[in-house]
Short mmCIF file of C-alpha atoms in Angstrom, two decimals:
data_model
loop_
_atom_site.label_atom_id
_atom_site.label_comp_id
_atom_site.label_asym_id
_atom_site.label_seq_id
_atom_site.Cartn_x
_atom_site.Cartn_y
_atom_site.Cartn_z
CA MET Q 611 -177.74 -88.45 43.28
CA SER Q 612 -177.87 -85.16 41.51
CA THR Q 613 -178.62 -84.87 37.83
CA ALA Q 614 -176.97 -82.23 35.73
CA THR Q 615 -179.28 -79.90 33.91
CA PRO Q 616 -178.54 -80.09 30.21
CA THR Q 617 -176.98 -76.94 28.91
CA ARG Q 618 -179.02 -75.27 26.20
CA PRO Q 619 -176.92 -74.44 23.16
CA ASP Q 620 -175.97 -70.83 22.73
CA ARG Q 621 -177.35 -69.81 19.34
CA SER Q 622 -176.29 -66.17 19.48
CA ARG Q 623 -173.12 -66.85 17.50
CA THR Q 624 -175.14 -68.90 14.98
CA VAL Q 625 -177.36 -65.93 14.26
CA VAL Q 626 -174.32 -63.69 13.75
CA ARG Q 627 -172.69 -66.16 11.38
CA ALA Q 628 -175.90 -66.56 9.41
CA GLY Q 629 -176.07 -62.79 8.96
CA LEU Q 630 -172.42 -62.46 8.01
CA ARG Q 631 -172.59 -65.21 5.40
CA GLU Q 632 -175.13 -63.10 3.51
CA THR Q 633 -173.78 -59.65 4.31
CA TRP Q 634 -170.11 -60.00 3.41
CA PRO Q 635 -170.64 -61.51 -0.08
CA ALA Q 636 -173.04 -58.69 -0.95
CA VAL Q 637 -170.55 -56.09 0.29
CA VAL Q 638 -167.61 -57.72 -1.52
CA VAL Q 639 -169.57 -57.94 -4.77
CA ALA Q 640 -170.76 -54.34 -4.45
CA LEU Q 641 -167.20 -53.09 -3.88
CA GLY Q 642 -165.96 -55.21 -6.80
CA LEU Q 643 -168.61 -53.68 -9.04
CA VAL Q 644 -167.50 -50.18 -8.04
CA VAL Q 645 -163.84 -50.99 -8.78
CA SER Q 646 -164.52 -52.71 -12.11
CA SER Q 647 -166.97 -50.01 -13.23
CA ALA Q 648 -164.58 -47.22 -12.27
CA TYR Q 649 -161.86 -48.91 -14.30
CA GLY Q 650 -164.20 -49.38 -17.26
CA LEU Q 651 -165.35 -45.77 -17.20
CA LEU Q 652 -162.10 -44.02 -16.26
CA GLY Q 653 -159.29 -46.38 -17.25
CA THR Q 654 -157.07 -46.06 -20.31
CA ARG Q 655 -158.51 -48.27 -23.06
CA PRO Q 656 -160.02 -50.89 -20.72
CA TYR Q 657 -161.88 -52.52 -23.60
CA ARG Q 658 -159.13 -52.53 -26.22
CA GLY Q 659 -159.68 -54.57 -29.34
CA LEU Q 660 -163.47 -54.18 -29.29
CA ASP Q 661 -165.59 -52.24 -31.77
CA ALA Q 662 -167.15 -48.92 -30.81
CA ALA Q 663 -170.65 -50.32 -30.24
CA THR Q 664 -169.36 -53.02 -27.89
CA VAL Q 665 -167.26 -50.50 -25.94
CA THR Q 666 -170.30 -48.24 -25.54
CA ALA Q 667 -172.39 -51.20 -24.36
CA ALA Q 668 -169.69 -52.22 -21.87
CA ARG Q 669 -169.54 -48.71 -20.43
CA ALA Q 670 -173.33 -48.55 -20.20
CA GLN Q 671 -173.15 -51.81 -18.26
CA ASP Q 672 -170.54 -50.24 -15.99
CA VAL Q 673 -173.01 -47.47 -15.16
CA CYS Q 674 -175.79 -49.99 -14.53
CA SER Q 675 -173.45 -52.08 -12.39
CA LEU Q 676 -172.90 -49.07 -10.13
CA ALA Q 677 -176.67 -48.98 -9.60
CA VAL Q 678 -176.65 -52.72 -8.84
CA ALA Q 679 -173.85 -52.12 -6.32
CA VAL Q 680 -175.96 -49.52 -4.53
CA VAL Q 681 -178.92 -51.91 -4.34
CA LEU Q 682 -176.73 -54.77 -3.09
CA LEU Q 683 -175.33 -52.57 -0.33
CA ALA Q 684 -178.87 -51.55 0.63
CA LEU Q 685 -179.91 -55.22 0.78
CA ALA Q 686 -176.72 -56.51 2.43
CA ARG Q 687 -178.27 -56.76 5.90
CA ALA Q 688 -181.86 -57.37 4.77
CA GLY Q 689 -183.36 -60.35 6.58
CA SER Q 690 -186.67 -60.32 4.73
CA ALA Q 691 -187.34 -63.55 2.84
CA ARG Q 692 -188.44 -61.79 -0.34
CA LEU Q 693 -185.55 -59.30 -0.27
CA HIS Q 694 -183.24 -62.29 0.07
CA LEU Q 695 -184.62 -63.54 -3.26
CA VAL Q 696 -184.00 -60.15 -4.89
CA ARG Q 697 -180.45 -60.23 -3.56
CA LEU Q 698 -179.97 -63.71 -5.08
CA ALA Q 699 -181.28 -62.48 -8.44
CA LEU Q 700 -178.78 -59.61 -8.46
CA LEU Q 701 -175.97 -62.03 -7.58
CA ALA Q 702 -177.07 -64.24 -10.49
CA TYR Q 703 -176.90 -61.22 -12.81
CA VAL Q 704 -173.36 -60.39 -11.60
CA ALA Q 705 -172.11 -63.97 -11.92
CA TYR Q 706 -173.48 -64.30 -15.46
CA SER Q 707 -172.44 -60.87 -16.73
CA TYR Q 708 -168.90 -60.93 -15.42
CA ALA Q 709 -168.36 -64.52 -16.53
CA ILE Q 710 -168.89 -63.05 -20.01
CA TYR Q 711 -166.20 -60.46 -19.19
CA LEU Q 712 -163.85 -63.29 -18.18
CA LEU Q 713 -164.51 -65.38 -21.28
CA GLY Q 714 -165.36 -62.83 -23.95
CA LEU Q 715 -163.10 -59.80 -23.48
CA PRO Q 716 -159.39 -59.37 -24.12
CA MET Q 717 -157.69 -59.55 -20.72
CA ASN Q 718 -157.41 -56.17 -19.04
CA ARG Q 719 -156.13 -54.92 -15.68
CA ALA Q 720 -159.45 -55.64 -13.94
CA PHE Q 721 -159.28 -59.37 -14.75
CA LEU Q 722 -158.73 -60.41 -11.13
CA VAL Q 723 -161.63 -58.21 -10.04
CA TYR Q 724 -163.84 -60.08 -12.51
CA VAL Q 725 -162.60 -63.35 -11.02
CA VAL Q 726 -163.58 -62.22 -7.52
CA LEU Q 727 -166.98 -61.01 -8.74
CA VAL Q 728 -167.84 -64.30 -10.44
CA ALA Q 729 -166.49 -66.52 -7.66
CA VAL Q 730 -168.15 -64.66 -4.77
CA ALA Q 731 -171.44 -63.95 -6.56
CA ALA Q 732 -171.82 -67.53 -7.82
CA GLY Q 733 -170.87 -69.02 -4.45
CA ALA Q 734 -173.28 -66.78 -2.52
CA LEU Q 735 -176.04 -67.51 -5.05
CA LEU Q 736 -175.59 -71.27 -4.72
CA ASP Q 737 -175.44 -71.05 -0.93
CA GLY Q 738 -178.55 -68.86 -0.74
CA VAL Q 739 -180.58 -71.13 -3.02
CA LEU Q 740 -179.60 -74.37 -1.26
CA ARG Q 741 -180.52 -72.94 2.14
CA LEU Q 742 -184.10 -72.13 1.13
CA ARG Q 743 -186.67 -73.96 3.27
CA PRO Q 744 -189.44 -75.10 0.92
CA GLY Q 745 -191.95 -75.56 3.75
CA ALA Q 746 -191.59 -71.94 4.84
CA TRP Q 747 -192.93 -70.54 1.58
CA PRO Q 748 -196.67 -70.31 0.82
CA ARG Q 749 -198.13 -71.91 -2.26
CA ALA Q 750 -199.17 -69.59 -5.06
CA GLY Q 751 -202.19 -70.37 -7.18
CA ARG Q 752 -201.82 -73.23 -9.61
CA ARG Q 753 -202.56 -70.90 -12.51
CA LEU Q 754 -199.62 -68.64 -11.61
CA GLU Q 755 -197.33 -71.64 -11.12
CA ALA Q 756 -198.34 -73.29 -14.38
CA GLY Q 757 -198.25 -70.03 -16.35
CA THR Q 758 -194.81 -69.05 -15.08
CA GLY Q 759 -193.50 -72.58 -15.57
CA GLY Q 760 -194.73 -72.71 -19.14
CA PHE Q 761 -193.28 -69.27 -19.82
CA LEU Q 762 -189.82 -70.20 -18.51
CA VAL Q 763 -189.78 -73.43 -20.48
CA ALA Q 764 -190.84 -71.52 -23.60
CA VAL Q 765 -188.06 -68.94 -23.06
CA THR Q 766 -185.56 -71.78 -22.69
CA VAL Q 767 -186.69 -73.44 -25.92
CA MET Q 768 -186.76 -70.13 -27.83
CA PHE Q 769 -183.21 -69.12 -26.93
CA ALA Q 770 -181.87 -72.65 -27.36
CA LEU Q 771 -183.31 -72.73 -30.88
CA LEU Q 772 -181.91 -69.27 -31.64
CA TRP Q 773 -178.39 -70.29 -30.68
CA LEU Q 774 -178.64 -73.72 -32.28
CA SER Q 775 -179.82 -72.14 -35.55
CA VAL Q 776 -176.38 -70.49 -35.68
CA LEU Q 777 -174.27 -73.31 -34.26
CA LEU Q 778 -175.73 -76.37 -36.00
CA PRO Q 779 -175.01 -75.16 -39.56
CA PHE Q 780 -171.39 -74.55 -38.56
CA ALA Q 781 -171.18 -78.03 -37.01
CA LEU Q 782 -172.42 -79.46 -40.31
CA GLY Q 783 -169.80 -77.65 -42.38
CA GLY Q 784 -171.36 -74.20 -42.81
CA PRO Q 785 -169.81 -70.77 -42.21
CA ARG Q 786 -168.39 -69.77 -38.85
CA PRO Q 787 -170.99 -68.39 -36.44
CA HIS Q 788 -171.16 -64.68 -35.73
CA PRO Q 789 -170.28 -63.23 -33.30
CA GLU Q 790 -167.23 -65.01 -31.94
CA GLY Q 791 -165.12 -64.57 -28.85
CA PRO Q 792 -161.56 -63.16 -28.85
CA GLY Q 793 -159.29 -65.00 -31.25
CA GLY Q 794 -162.16 -67.03 -32.69
CA VAL Q 795 -163.07 -68.88 -29.49
CA ALA Q 796 -166.73 -69.69 -28.82
CA TYR Q 797 -168.95 -66.69 -28.11
CA PRO Q 798 -169.35 -66.70 -24.29
CA VAL Q 799 -173.11 -66.14 -24.43
CA TYR Q 800 -173.48 -69.43 -26.31
CA VAL Q 801 -171.38 -71.20 -23.67
CA LEU Q 802 -173.09 -69.74 -20.61
CA ASP Q 803 -176.63 -69.95 -21.99
CA LEU Q 804 -176.44 -73.51 -23.31
CA CYS Q 805 -174.42 -74.89 -20.37
CA VAL Q 806 -175.77 -72.93 -17.38
CA ALA Q 807 -178.48 -70.31 -17.75
CA LEU Q 808 -180.99 -72.12 -19.98
CA PRO Q 809 -180.80 -75.46 -18.11
CA CYS Q 810 -181.40 -73.59 -14.83
CA LEU Q 811 -184.40 -71.75 -16.30
CA ALA Q 812 -185.79 -75.02 -17.65
CA ALA Q 813 -185.35 -76.70 -14.26
CA VAL Q 814 -187.26 -73.92 -12.48
CA GLY Q 815 -189.97 -74.10 -15.14
CA VAL Q 816 -190.36 -77.86 -14.70
CA LEU Q 817 -190.50 -77.51 -10.91
CA LEU Q 818 -193.29 -74.96 -11.33
CA LEU Q 819 -195.22 -77.22 -13.68
CA GLU Q 820 -194.85 -80.00 -11.10
CA HIS Q 821 -196.19 -77.55 -8.45
CA ARG Q 822 -193.20 -78.01 -6.14
CA ARG Q 823 -193.25 -75.65 -3.18
CA VAL Q 824 -189.63 -74.51 -3.61
CA ALA Q 825 -190.36 -73.44 -7.19
CA GLY Q 826 -192.14 -70.26 -6.06
CA PRO Q 827 -189.11 -68.48 -4.58
CA LEU Q 828 -186.93 -69.77 -7.41
CA ALA Q 829 -189.38 -68.28 -9.92
CA LEU Q 830 -189.02 -64.83 -8.34
CA VAL Q 831 -185.22 -65.13 -8.51
CA ALA Q 832 -185.41 -66.14 -12.18
CA VAL Q 833 -187.71 -63.37 -13.39
CA VAL Q 834 -185.90 -60.61 -11.48
CA LYS Q 835 -182.59 -61.82 -12.92
CA ILE Q 836 -184.06 -61.76 -16.45
CA VAL Q 837 -185.39 -58.23 -15.96
CA THR Q 838 -182.04 -56.99 -14.63
CA LEU Q 839 -179.96 -58.61 -17.35
CA PHE Q 840 -182.02 -57.51 -20.33
CA THR Q 841 -182.56 -54.00 -18.95
CA VAL Q 842 -178.78 -53.61 -18.83
CA LEU Q 843 -178.38 -55.07 -22.34
CA TRP Q 844 -180.94 -52.68 -23.75
CA ALA Q 845 -179.31 -49.76 -21.93
CA GLY Q 846 -176.13 -50.58 -23.86
CA ALA Q 847 -177.98 -50.81 -27.18
CA VAL Q 848 -179.77 -47.50 -26.63
CA ALA Q 849 -176.52 -45.80 -25.60
CA GLY Q 850 -174.90 -47.04 -28.81
CA LEU Q 851 -177.76 -45.74 -30.95
CA VAL Q 852 -177.61 -42.35 -29.23
CA ARG Q 853 -173.84 -42.14 -29.88
CA GLY Q 854 -174.34 -43.13 -33.50
CA ASP Q 855 -172.47 -46.42 -33.23
CA ASP Q 856 -173.11 -49.21 -35.69
CA VAL Q 857 -175.38 -51.22 -33.37
CA SER Q 858 -176.28 -54.67 -34.65
CA LEU Q 859 -179.37 -56.04 -32.92
CA GLY Q 860 -179.47 -59.82 -32.73
CA ALA Q 861 -182.37 -62.12 -33.45
CA ASP Q 862 -183.27 -62.05 -29.76
CA ALA Q 863 -183.83 -58.26 -29.68
CA GLY Q 864 -187.57 -58.30 -30.38
CA PRO Q 865 -188.46 -61.27 -28.15
CA SER Q 866 -186.37 -59.84 -25.31
CA VAL Q 867 -188.52 -56.68 -25.11
CA ALA Q 868 -191.71 -58.71 -24.73
CA MET Q 869 -189.94 -61.06 -22.32
CA VAL Q 870 -188.87 -58.21 -20.02
CA ALA Q 871 -192.43 -56.84 -19.94
CA VAL Q 872 -193.82 -60.26 -19.04
CA CYS Q 873 -191.14 -60.79 -16.38
CA VAL Q 874 -191.89 -57.43 -14.73
CA TRP Q 875 -195.54 -58.45 -14.48
CA LEU Q 876 -194.62 -61.90 -13.16
CA ALA Q 877 -192.24 -60.42 -10.60
CA THR Q 878 -195.02 -58.27 -9.14
CA ARG Q 879 -197.37 -61.28 -9.05
CA TRP Q 880 -194.83 -63.50 -7.31
CA TRP Q 881 -193.88 -60.76 -4.86
CA ARG Q 882 -197.51 -60.56 -3.71
CA ALA Q 883 -197.88 -64.35 -3.70
CA LEU Q 884 -194.92 -64.99 -1.38
CA PRO Q 885 -195.55 -63.21 1.94
CA VAL Q 886 -193.26 -64.90 4.48
CA THR Q 887 -193.03 -63.78 8.10
CA GLY Q 888 -189.73 -65.57 8.80
CA THR Q 889 -186.49 -65.71 6.85
CA GLY Q 890 -187.60 -68.55 4.57
CA ARG Q 891 -184.15 -70.14 4.77
CA ARG Q 892 -181.92 -72.16 7.07
CA ALA Q 893 -179.05 -70.53 8.92
CA HIS Q 894 -176.64 -73.18 7.65
CA LEU Q 895 -176.26 -75.24 4.51
CA TRP Q 896 -176.22 -78.48 6.49
CA PRO Q 897 -178.06 -78.05 9.80
CA GLU Q 898 -176.49 -79.74 12.82
CA GLU Q 899 -178.13 -83.01 13.82
#
């Protein structure tokens, strides 16, 4: 009686799909950034209803977003584990920044482009984070883990207290908070920070303090995203000052400068602490049994 030799599964298509699931979102987001930035820079009154300083900041962000698009295209096919983390950080920046455009700007003709940017960037970010393989990443020193964890928790508490110092008095009958969104709706930064960004930063910080292995790559994503976001915000503020706009710096202006400097230093430390020879991630969200 002959026995059939078991057929080994063909994984060539799996490899292609794994590459495409990271390449196409980066390309789509990069193209969306080019379209939205071109509209913001060249369109007719794309940011109507906003004051001069905010318009200048939005156009400065458009310029920075073009740079982000170039980097995303350069990283679209990158298989390196650490470059994957940088790509995730840039996607996090896009999802956060253009969610503010969706919630905090009067609707303009690029609204559907903003929808695509947020949906694709957020989906690719979530997919890329969930596919990380904790066992593939080396452990950093406990001092770096504890220091970064404490820093991220401190940043979370600082910004939560800043926003609550404005929102709690209003909740207790005080004056309306400033700034506000269009038509008096909640300022989108309050919404996104208190509901999404700060809880995520706190979670990464706690994982680092607990010395979880997956916390290392998440820390690099977090600090690169912080550096990107606040560099763009400061580019807008500087552009406004150069143009002579009435730029109003918030209470977070001073702390954000120190925070960016610390995050640049932490990013270099984590980059050196996470040398991975493989991809550091699974090809699929739920591997086949």
